[in-house]
């Protein structure tokens, strides 16, 4: 007989952001049971309300003192906020599921994609980190291949949506495009470059030692931590494209042993969190408009990498909703697996 | 003393297209001397006029009989039109510079990027082909590196603009985006997929044997012909992004010997047709808005490919105007070098 575990009190830190909103829609969609929701944001938003399951919830200011009685705290308010307030949440007894990069590489913090390493959740010491959205998008389909035939090397080029830079960046893409179509000048405020009908290298700082930007470095480091394989060689170029909310990637990977596209298709057909969209005759492959609002990583263009004559390499093209599997969904999936919620 | 070569009569086949218009602006900008311009297009456009150096020129229908007295015929009316009418132009005594894929892989047709193999122009038998725009964009900066330290392998992901699919596709990007912003439905007519804030795999047919689309296959074959190196291994993914007229590419290449990013920067600093845009501190790299209207291929993000521990590989990001260096400019540069125009 099941012992009764009470429904958790859940706090959302960053409830007014693009991911914050998707925490709520995702919990609703999945029937995630909640005893009470605390809606937290910066002082600027405090006093406003959000709707949650028919209730209007007043947003409180995110402070060190706001986590009393909270069981699960979903953080998506940026790294600085996570660093400042996640320890207080843990101290108050909450489990923090953090969408920022603040704690991802901390040896005491599990970095979890449930389809890959959900078993690490049980090892948490108060904080569990959600990986970078580009890492999640690539790794969900690469993991089942890697388990079958170790991936030695991957080369990735990303096509990243505005949503990765937050709700204000999505708005800037819309507003700057509208201005462009109306022949008006537009001064970017959120992103450093014009966004209308344009693209640019990912807007994070470049490491002077390597020339790689922070987004690229995150994917490299997080992949090694999640796959528990420090030897994987990764080359990656991260680019922001004028798309609203789904990230795409061109991925080429090399396995230890020869691999065929049929083997990859077979492995991915059975892979959790993956949907194959690979219609050569109709020229129909993963697209951001189709990935938006979807839980799965769409995978297509699965084919032999013609630049590897040994037949160890495959190329493919993927797309996934950055706000869902790249952030909110992955966090809620982790919350669903918390040992505190599963009766022993 | 120079002998006097008369200025040529130039025909433009496909004058109403996106590239057709740029043939004219490019000849004007470069002071390309023309005795007379013949403006040719499909029957649908015949009778309309185009402006050329203060004159209004009536568009004639492109037929087999319209090349009398023409010295140079610039073709950009699609492969079918080139196949149908270029032989007639040659028969009438014209040199055809063809922007389509019709004759590119013909053993009797030089496939020319002047910065790379301009010497092949003299070998023509009436037709000279302009390479695919994605091939030109990649190869202008790769050639001087290849000459210095042979490139064995390249892996490319493209970010291709609407212009590559013609003026109607550019219009469809604008109109579908406008409809999206106004909340109206839009039925794509030119391209097979929604284009507003979306991207999709290049809309050419997929080779069932390889899974590569025609655009990708063109880059592979044309690179080998232009570099005169059948052994170069090439993996490529071609993607259409919602950008108007400049193509970008994430390129990773592997050389026969070790190579450093400083060597690449030094080689490219002196390379014709290349401009380095690589400002790490300012996070300023090649962008389509900056490449549009420019003659050079912009190159930046030059850095070691961290996935190659041997140090033979470099990654970089490039952008070039598809209508200029990718098409019209390359054609006019070829015309400037025609032996018929250069007194012996």
XYZ file of C-alpha atoms in Angstrom:
688
model
C 0.000 0.000 0.000
C 1.275 3.453 -0.933
C 2.150 5.748 1.903
C 0.731 9.189 1.389
C 3.298 11.889 0.568
C 1.805 15.362 0.876
C 1.785 17.522 -2.254
C 4.692 19.948 -2.194
C 4.698 23.674 -1.721
C 6.441 24.947 -4.874
C 8.171 28.301 -5.306
C 9.028 29.733 -8.705
C 11.861 32.248 -8.606
C 11.708 34.313 -11.786
C 8.001 33.758 -12.379
C 7.679 36.737 -14.747
C 10.343 35.450 -17.159
C 9.919 33.382 -20.305
C 10.902 30.175 -18.475
C 8.933 31.153 -15.361
C 5.722 31.205 -17.370
C 6.545 27.791 -18.842
C 7.137 26.293 -15.376
C 3.435 26.962 -14.752
C 2.122 25.714 -18.112
C 4.316 22.611 -17.850
C 3.180 21.747 -14.313
C -0.429 22.213 -15.418
C -0.037 20.135 -18.559
C 1.607 17.286 -16.664
C -0.796 17.375 -13.718
C 2.025 18.116 -11.303
C 0.335 18.261 -7.900
C 1.060 21.382 -5.858
C -0.219 22.221 -2.387
C 0.568 25.895 -2.743
C 2.505 28.019 -5.252
C 4.765 30.870 -4.222
C 5.417 33.271 -7.088
C 8.738 35.077 -6.674
C 10.403 37.753 -8.778
C 12.450 40.899 -8.455
C 11.138 43.854 -6.414
C 10.082 45.484 -9.688
C 7.407 42.812 -10.238
C 6.358 42.293 -6.611
C 2.649 43.021 -6.046
C 1.647 42.002 -9.577
C -0.246 38.741 -9.893
C 0.010 35.520 -11.890
C -2.770 33.044 -12.581
C -2.290 29.515 -11.295
C -5.056 26.946 -11.619
C -7.835 29.470 -11.337
C -6.224 31.369 -8.493
C -4.641 34.771 -8.735
C -1.334 34.628 -6.900
C 0.414 37.799 -5.775
C 4.071 37.934 -6.721
C 6.411 38.327 -3.757
C 9.895 39.758 -3.858
C 12.644 37.137 -4.100
C 14.632 37.458 -0.854
C 16.524 35.159 1.483
C 13.510 35.009 3.774
C 10.830 33.906 1.361
C 11.409 30.148 1.365
C 9.816 29.156 4.696
C 7.718 26.060 4.170
C 8.763 25.652 0.521
C 9.450 22.056 -0.550
C 10.619 22.633 -4.135
C 12.055 25.880 -5.514
C 12.272 26.182 -9.300
C 14.822 28.893 -10.113
C 15.032 30.714 -13.426
C 15.998 34.254 -12.534
C 19.574 34.284 -13.805
C 22.866 33.113 -12.301
C 23.273 36.049 -9.937
C 19.860 35.463 -8.356
C 20.542 31.726 -8.062
C 23.873 32.371 -6.376
C 22.298 34.916 -4.035
C 19.148 33.061 -3.005
C 19.415 29.318 -3.721
C 21.510 28.657 -0.565
C 18.826 30.345 1.553
C 16.173 28.175 -0.068
C 18.196 25.046 0.726
C 18.721 26.232 4.294
C 14.954 26.664 4.642
C 14.549 23.008 3.645
C 13.645 23.339 -0.024
C 15.129 21.352 -2.873
C 16.300 23.847 -5.507
C 16.035 22.940 -9.185
C 18.127 25.613 -10.817
C 17.875 26.569 -14.461
C 20.888 28.917 -14.341
C 24.543 28.129 -14.902
C 25.464 29.089 -11.300
C 25.940 25.607 -9.851
C 26.123 23.330 -12.900
C 29.814 22.527 -12.644
C 29.775 22.269 -8.820
C 30.926 18.786 -7.845
C 28.169 18.595 -5.205
C 25.397 19.431 -7.645
C 23.896 16.804 -9.947
C 23.503 18.140 -13.508
C 20.514 16.239 -14.770
C 18.717 15.388 -17.975
C 16.225 12.774 -16.725
C 16.424 10.728 -19.955
C 20.196 10.409 -19.394
C 21.166 10.522 -15.744
C 17.972 10.762 -13.681
C 19.594 8.392 -11.167
C 21.888 11.251 -10.086
C 18.898 13.147 -8.670
C 18.971 11.044 -5.498
C 22.516 12.255 -4.753
C 21.533 15.898 -4.424
C 22.553 17.993 -1.424
C 19.799 20.566 -1.874
C 20.492 21.805 -5.408
C 19.990 20.040 -8.738
C 21.027 21.910 -11.880
C 19.264 21.967 -15.236
C 21.875 21.931 -18.046
C 22.317 24.634 -20.646
C 19.557 24.488 -23.255
C 21.972 23.823 -26.141
C 23.505 20.961 -24.192
C 20.076 19.421 -23.503
C 19.027 19.729 -27.168
C 22.151 17.939 -28.394
C 22.512 15.345 -25.647
C 18.995 13.873 -25.486
C 19.450 12.218 -28.911
C 23.238 11.702 -28.618
C 23.113 9.783 -25.327
C 21.427 6.572 -26.562
C 23.905 6.509 -29.456
C 26.842 7.121 -27.105
C 25.747 4.246 -24.853
C 25.640 1.964 -27.867
C 28.846 3.056 -29.595
C 30.918 5.632 -27.721
C 30.936 9.097 -29.307
C 34.545 10.260 -29.446
C 34.040 13.601 -31.136
C 31.211 15.943 -32.004
C 31.102 19.108 -34.093
C 28.016 21.256 -33.572
C 26.722 24.454 -35.154
C 23.710 25.941 -33.374
C 20.796 28.015 -34.656
C 19.549 29.501 -31.368
C 16.262 31.247 -30.771
C 15.610 34.572 -29.059
C 13.968 32.818 -26.079
C 17.387 31.717 -24.811
C 18.069 35.364 -24.009
C 14.710 35.757 -22.240
C 11.310 37.296 -22.796
C 12.763 40.759 -23.463
C 14.915 39.386 -26.280
C 11.884 37.689 -27.849
C 10.100 41.027 -27.677
C 13.123 42.766 -29.218
C 13.107 40.327 -32.137
C 9.428 41.063 -32.755
C 9.742 44.844 -32.325
C 12.929 45.214 -34.382
C 11.434 43.126 -37.183
C 8.277 45.229 -37.146
C 10.392 48.398 -37.311
C 12.446 46.953 -40.181
C 9.304 46.140 -42.184
C 7.964 49.643 -41.580
C 11.264 51.258 -42.541
C 11.828 52.635 -39.031
C 15.182 52.712 -37.260
C 15.447 50.475 -34.201
C 18.061 50.713 -31.477
C 18.696 47.289 -29.881
C 18.583 47.376 -26.076
C 18.586 43.745 -24.987
C 20.892 42.159 -27.541
C 24.090 43.759 -28.812
C 23.325 43.503 -32.541
C 20.455 44.146 -34.963
C 18.200 41.092 -34.913
C 15.654 41.701 -37.710
C 16.484 39.361 -40.626
C 19.981 39.030 -39.162
C 21.992 36.532 -37.124
C 25.068 36.846 -34.931
C 27.560 34.881 -32.896
C 26.148 34.032 -29.462
C 26.182 37.125 -27.254
C 28.234 35.749 -24.357
C 31.800 36.712 -23.495
C 34.658 35.087 -25.398
C 37.340 33.224 -23.467
C 40.542 34.889 -24.684
C 42.491 31.655 -24.225
C 40.350 29.555 -26.559
C 38.256 31.998 -28.608
C 35.153 30.080 -27.538
C 32.197 31.963 -26.054
C 30.594 31.019 -22.717
C 27.681 29.220 -24.359
C 30.090 27.002 -26.308
C 32.246 26.368 -23.240
C 29.151 25.403 -21.232
C 28.146 22.785 -23.801
C 31.647 21.309 -23.794
C 31.973 21.113 -19.993
C 28.387 20.074 -19.281
C 28.456 17.293 -21.889
C 31.483 15.762 -20.191
C 29.831 15.983 -16.760
C 26.463 14.581 -17.899
C 27.976 11.767 -19.993
C 30.579 11.156 -17.252
C 33.188 11.034 -20.004
C 35.982 13.594 -19.779
C 37.546 12.506 -23.053
C 34.765 13.491 -25.475
C 36.183 15.957 -27.990
C 33.753 18.774 -28.796
C 33.925 21.587 -31.318
C 30.965 23.966 -31.299
C 29.852 27.262 -32.832
C 26.864 28.974 -31.186
C 24.846 31.405 -33.288
C 21.711 33.405 -32.504
C 19.184 33.330 -35.378
C 15.942 35.333 -35.778
C 13.670 32.543 -34.514
C 11.445 32.972 -31.468
C 11.627 29.922 -29.233
C 13.134 26.706 -30.555
C 16.840 25.951 -30.911
C 18.169 23.968 -33.881
C 21.566 22.345 -34.369
C 23.586 20.750 -37.149
C 25.460 17.928 -35.404
C 28.215 15.724 -36.786
C 29.555 13.031 -34.462
C 32.174 10.325 -34.702
C 31.836 6.991 -32.919
C 34.501 4.612 -31.700
C 33.270 1.879 -34.047
C 31.667 2.132 -37.508
C 28.005 3.154 -37.422
C 25.307 3.327 -40.087
C 22.420 5.730 -40.454
C 20.025 2.777 -40.100
C 21.526 1.906 -36.726
C 21.127 5.517 -35.590
C 17.532 5.569 -36.789
C 16.809 2.349 -34.934
C 18.404 3.579 -31.700
C 16.573 6.914 -31.866
C 13.211 5.285 -32.645
C 13.284 3.795 -29.167
C 14.899 6.773 -27.410
C 12.954 8.649 -24.722
C 12.384 12.334 -25.453
C 13.203 11.973 -29.161
C 10.921 12.154 -32.193
C 12.334 11.320 -35.626
C 11.228 13.771 -38.345
C 13.163 12.631 -41.404
C 11.154 12.645 -44.618
C 13.583 12.851 -47.522
C 11.078 12.665 -50.366
C 8.844 15.382 -48.895
C 11.928 17.396 -47.783
C 10.445 17.569 -44.305
C 12.868 17.780 -41.398
C 13.008 19.344 -37.923
C 11.975 23.019 -37.913
C 11.631 25.493 -35.030
C 7.932 26.106 -35.794
C 7.259 22.387 -35.382
C 9.434 22.019 -32.263
C 7.791 24.988 -30.512
C 5.408 23.813 -27.803
C 6.610 20.213 -28.142
C 8.294 18.147 -25.431
C 10.501 16.062 -27.726
C 13.764 16.853 -29.447
C 12.993 16.484 -33.171
C 15.751 14.671 -35.089
C 16.188 14.383 -38.851
C 18.629 14.586 -41.754
C 20.196 11.446 -40.299
C 22.909 10.493 -42.770
C 26.459 9.331 -43.075
C 29.020 12.122 -42.689
C 30.613 11.990 -46.130
C 33.797 13.561 -44.777
C 34.626 10.425 -42.776
C 35.565 7.678 -45.249
C 35.897 5.160 -42.409
C 32.158 5.250 -41.759
C 32.382 6.143 -38.065
C 30.537 9.470 -38.421
C 26.940 10.584 -38.769
C 25.406 14.005 -39.393
C 21.940 15.037 -38.284
C 19.796 18.112 -37.672
C 17.785 18.627 -34.487
C 15.289 21.131 -33.120
C 13.776 21.470 -29.639
C 11.727 23.996 -27.708
C 14.296 25.962 -25.726
C 11.722 26.990 -23.108
C 10.367 23.452 -22.611
C 12.905 20.624 -22.920
C 15.670 23.237 -22.861
C 14.487 24.624 -19.517
C 11.055 24.350 -17.843
C 10.124 20.811 -18.893
C 13.518 19.413 -17.898
C 13.148 21.100 -14.485
C 9.618 19.771 -13.894
C 10.740 16.282 -14.995
C 13.431 16.478 -12.310
C 10.854 17.617 -9.731
C 8.679 14.621 -10.617
C 11.581 12.293 -9.816
C 12.596 13.824 -6.489
C 13.030 11.057 -3.894
C 11.269 13.302 -1.386
C 8.128 12.904 -3.485
C 8.400 9.178 -4.116
C 7.400 7.096 -1.106
C 10.050 4.532 -0.243
C 51.228 50.990 -76.643
C 47.827 49.501 -75.890
C 45.805 48.293 -78.794
C 42.210 49.397 -78.614
C 39.675 46.647 -77.805
C 36.120 47.796 -78.444
C 33.770 47.794 -75.481
C 31.590 44.676 -75.479
C 27.906 44.299 -76.166
C 26.583 42.649 -73.004
C 23.383 40.637 -72.682
C 21.813 39.857 -69.320
C 19.569 36.793 -69.387
C 17.281 36.946 -66.363
C 17.486 40.717 -65.960
C 14.337 40.915 -63.795
C 15.706 38.513 -61.181
C 17.517 39.285 -57.940
C 20.909 38.494 -59.499
C 19.965 40.204 -62.795
C 19.497 43.494 -60.973
C 22.874 43.065 -59.260
C 24.648 42.421 -62.597
C 23.701 46.010 -63.481
C 24.609 47.608 -60.141
C 27.895 45.699 -60.081
C 28.899 46.712 -63.630
C 28.041 50.321 -62.769
C 29.929 50.282 -59.497
C 33.044 48.810 -61.111
C 32.917 51.018 -64.207
C 32.587 48.009 -66.480
C 32.528 49.478 -69.975
C 29.600 48.374 -72.143
C 28.881 49.367 -75.748
C 25.288 48.264 -75.535
C 23.182 46.305 -73.053
C 20.603 43.743 -74.108
C 18.080 43.037 -71.360
C 16.594 39.545 -71.666
C 13.950 37.781 -69.637
C 11.011 35.429 -70.004
C 8.113 36.359 -72.283
C 6.169 37.461 -69.190
C 8.568 40.385 -68.639
C 9.219 41.271 -72.304
C 8.197 44.843 -73.131
C 8.901 46.149 -69.628
C 11.965 48.341 -69.223
C 15.068 48.472 -67.026
C 17.243 51.514 -66.365
C 20.881 51.273 -67.399
C 23.175 54.274 -67.087
C 20.429 56.795 -67.702
C 18.875 54.844 -70.552
C 15.602 52.991 -70.415
C 16.152 49.607 -72.034
C 13.229 47.531 -73.245
C 13.348 43.928 -72.061
C 13.345 41.394 -74.912
C 12.223 37.803 -74.665
C 15.047 35.336 -74.099
C 15.113 33.141 -77.249
C 17.706 31.330 -79.331
C 17.737 34.227 -81.793
C 18.466 37.118 -79.469
C 22.258 36.887 -79.210
C 23.306 38.391 -82.582
C 26.149 40.795 -82.000
C 26.425 39.962 -78.287
C 29.998 39.658 -76.959
C 29.303 38.655 -73.344
C 26.109 37.000 -72.093
C 25.582 36.955 -68.339
C 23.057 34.239 -67.519
C 21.044 34.045 -64.310
C 17.661 32.719 -65.352
C 17.876 29.233 -63.850
C 19.404 25.979 -65.087
C 16.666 25.173 -67.591
C 17.067 28.541 -69.336
C 20.855 28.177 -69.372
C 20.619 24.712 -70.891
C 18.088 25.917 -73.460
C 19.729 29.170 -74.569
C 23.434 29.281 -73.627
C 24.466 27.074 -76.590
C 22.687 29.494 -78.968
C 24.520 32.410 -77.391
C 27.854 30.627 -77.864
C 26.958 29.805 -81.457
C 26.218 33.493 -82.075
C 29.751 34.299 -80.882
C 29.113 35.351 -77.294
C 31.038 34.213 -74.248
C 28.494 32.964 -71.707
C 29.133 33.514 -68.007
C 26.553 31.278 -66.405
C 25.338 31.652 -62.857
C 23.272 28.435 -62.938
C 24.333 24.896 -62.113
C 23.688 23.703 -65.698
C 27.301 23.460 -66.894
C 29.362 23.650 -63.723
C 30.514 20.043 -63.703
C 31.004 19.892 -67.514
C 34.634 19.007 -68.217
C 34.755 21.608 -70.992
C 33.522 24.430 -68.781
C 35.855 26.287 -66.419
C 34.279 26.756 -62.972
C 35.829 29.980 -61.798
C 36.303 32.020 -58.662
C 38.771 34.662 -59.895
C 40.613 34.823 -56.559
C 41.287 31.084 -56.852
C 41.498 29.897 -60.441
C 41.107 32.923 -62.707
C 43.776 31.403 -64.981
C 41.201 28.791 -66.073
C 39.146 31.511 -67.787
C 41.439 31.461 -70.814
C 40.594 27.785 -71.414
C 36.921 28.395 -72.007
C 35.097 27.042 -75.044
C 32.292 29.578 -74.911
C 30.893 28.971 -71.434
C 32.382 29.813 -68.046
C 30.424 28.787 -64.950
C 29.999 30.720 -61.718
C 30.067 28.296 -58.777
C 27.251 27.763 -56.308
C 26.991 30.667 -53.866
C 27.667 28.490 -50.808
C 30.777 27.100 -52.492
C 32.064 30.615 -53.283
C 31.425 31.830 -49.731
C 33.402 28.953 -48.212
C 36.182 28.677 -50.770
C 37.357 32.294 -51.067
C 38.823 32.174 -47.535
C 39.674 28.452 -47.558
C 41.783 28.560 -50.733
C 44.749 30.576 -49.423
C 44.844 28.293 -46.373
C 44.643 25.191 -48.569
C 47.551 26.408 -50.719
C 49.608 26.884 -47.599
C 48.697 23.715 -45.736
C 46.438 21.317 -47.615
C 42.897 21.078 -46.242
C 42.038 17.378 -45.939
C 38.576 17.687 -44.477
C 35.942 20.332 -43.928
C 32.649 20.285 -42.039
C 30.281 23.129 -42.872
C 26.878 24.230 -41.556
C 25.258 26.988 -43.604
C 22.862 29.774 -42.625
C 21.488 30.683 -46.070
C 19.499 33.764 -46.983
C 16.250 34.010 -48.926
C 18.046 35.608 -51.892
C 19.515 32.259 -52.893
C 16.003 31.197 -53.851
C 15.435 34.394 -55.839
C 13.584 37.683 -55.594
C 10.217 35.968 -55.035
C 11.592 34.116 -52.014
C 12.912 37.368 -50.538
C 9.437 38.834 -51.015
C 7.887 35.771 -49.390
C 10.123 36.166 -46.344
C 9.032 39.807 -46.001
C 5.330 39.118 -46.618
C 5.108 36.042 -44.413
C 6.872 37.877 -41.589
C 4.512 40.830 -41.949
C 1.531 38.450 -41.834
C 2.958 36.706 -38.755
C 3.363 40.028 -36.907
C -0.179 41.000 -37.803
C -1.559 37.630 -36.725
C -2.672 36.745 -40.262
C -2.356 33.304 -41.826
C 0.093 33.056 -44.733
C 0.240 30.287 -47.297
C 3.815 29.858 -48.641
C 3.961 29.750 -52.445
C 7.656 30.002 -53.314
C 9.264 27.999 -50.521
C 7.865 24.743 -49.154
C 7.813 25.751 -45.482
C 6.768 28.684 -43.285
C 9.624 31.194 -43.295
C 8.621 33.839 -40.709
C 10.831 33.377 -37.619
C 11.553 29.844 -38.828
C 14.341 27.955 -40.591
C 14.426 24.746 -42.597
C 16.731 22.324 -44.364
C 17.667 23.619 -47.830
C 14.741 23.172 -50.196
C 16.461 21.094 -52.868
C 15.864 17.419 -53.574
C 17.611 14.821 -51.399
C 19.825 12.215 -53.043
C 18.354 8.945 -51.717
C 21.776 7.290 -51.876
C 23.528 9.741 -49.559
C 20.774 11.710 -47.818
C 22.491 14.909 -48.945
C 20.469 17.588 -50.732
C 21.473 19.081 -54.090
C 22.910 22.227 -52.521
C 25.199 20.141 -50.325
C 26.212 17.887 -53.201
C 27.040 20.936 -55.341
C 29.388 22.313 -52.697
C 31.157 18.953 -52.397
C 31.627 18.440 -56.157
C 32.386 22.051 -57.017
C 34.991 22.381 -54.264
C 36.889 19.415 -55.678
C 36.751 20.838 -59.210
C 37.773 24.381 -58.206
C 40.559 23.259 -55.864
C 41.563 20.557 -58.388
C 41.752 18.138 -55.481
C 39.463 15.120 -55.682
C 40.488 13.854 -52.258
C 39.094 16.659 -50.081
C 36.603 15.169 -47.618
C 33.541 17.371 -47.125
C 30.592 17.104 -44.781
C 27.984 19.820 -45.103
C 24.501 20.737 -43.838
C 22.654 23.458 -45.765
C 19.925 25.369 -43.946
C 17.717 28.246 -45.026
C 17.390 30.946 -42.322
C 15.100 34.013 -42.243
C 17.761 36.435 -43.482
C 17.329 38.429 -46.683
C 20.532 38.394 -48.717
C 23.769 37.256 -47.129
C 24.823 33.663 -46.497
C 26.720 32.702 -43.342
C 28.592 29.486 -42.554
C 30.170 27.776 -39.555
C 33.250 26.066 -41.014
C 35.591 23.601 -39.343
C 38.526 22.392 -41.422
C 41.448 20.024 -40.855
C 44.843 20.568 -42.470
C 47.504 18.067 -43.374
C 49.979 19.682 -40.955
C 49.381 21.450 -37.627
C 48.051 24.990 -38.006
C 47.459 27.802 -35.517
C 44.801 30.478 -35.474
C 47.558 33.094 -35.800
C 48.765 31.487 -39.033
C 45.217 31.493 -40.389
C 44.779 35.137 -39.427
C 48.044 36.046 -41.138
C 47.147 34.156 -44.311
C 43.659 35.676 -44.458
C 44.945 39.210 -43.798
C 46.659 39.067 -47.165
C 43.955 37.096 -48.991
C 42.089 38.727 -51.893
C 38.327 39.004 -51.411
C 38.510 38.430 -47.653
C 37.948 40.852 -44.784
C 38.681 39.716 -41.241
C 35.966 40.749 -38.733
C 37.087 39.114 -35.514
C 36.708 41.295 -32.433
C 36.522 39.036 -29.389
C 36.312 41.712 -26.716
C 33.513 43.589 -28.487
C 31.853 40.288 -29.488
C 31.749 41.536 -33.077
C 31.956 38.945 -35.819
C 30.612 38.458 -39.368
C 26.875 39.162 -39.654
C 24.557 39.115 -42.686
C 23.584 42.779 -42.206
C 27.248 43.758 -42.444
C 28.003 41.458 -45.382
C 25.024 42.724 -47.407
C 26.163 45.047 -50.172
C 29.832 44.186 -49.557
C 32.192 42.540 -52.025
C 34.312 40.669 -49.488
C 33.704 37.453 -47.618
C 33.755 38.463 -43.935
C 35.679 35.991 -41.744
C 35.770 35.811 -37.962
C 35.596 33.525 -34.914
C 38.932 32.164 -36.098
C 39.965 29.699 -33.409
C 41.399 26.287 -32.810
C 38.864 23.476 -33.203
C 38.932 22.095 -29.668
C 37.719 18.722 -30.909
C 41.039 18.063 -32.678
C 43.682 17.518 -29.992
C 46.416 17.235 -32.652
C 46.038 20.930 -33.537
C 45.403 20.396 -37.249
C 41.914 21.945 -37.212
C 40.471 25.450 -37.151
C 36.889 26.701 -36.817
C 35.648 29.997 -38.195
C 32.442 31.815 -39.120
C 31.959 33.579 -42.449
C 29.334 35.766 -44.122
C 29.087 37.032 -47.693
C 26.524 38.726 -49.897
C 24.904 35.890 -51.825
C 23.830 38.207 -54.655
C 27.271 39.842 -55.019
C 30.283 37.588 -54.392
C 27.936 34.610 -54.434
C 26.670 35.486 -57.923
C 26.749 38.830 -59.785
C 30.125 40.122 -58.593
C 31.864 36.823 -59.281
C 30.382 36.849 -62.810
C 31.434 40.442 -63.532
C 34.924 39.718 -62.176
C 35.133 36.859 -64.690
C 33.956 39.181 -67.486
C 36.700 41.649 -66.545
C 39.299 38.938 -67.029
C 38.079 37.594 -70.375
C 41.043 37.266 -72.769
C 38.840 38.705 -75.514
C 38.813 41.973 -73.597
C 42.495 42.083 -72.695
C 44.724 43.133 -75.611
C 47.535 40.674 -76.203
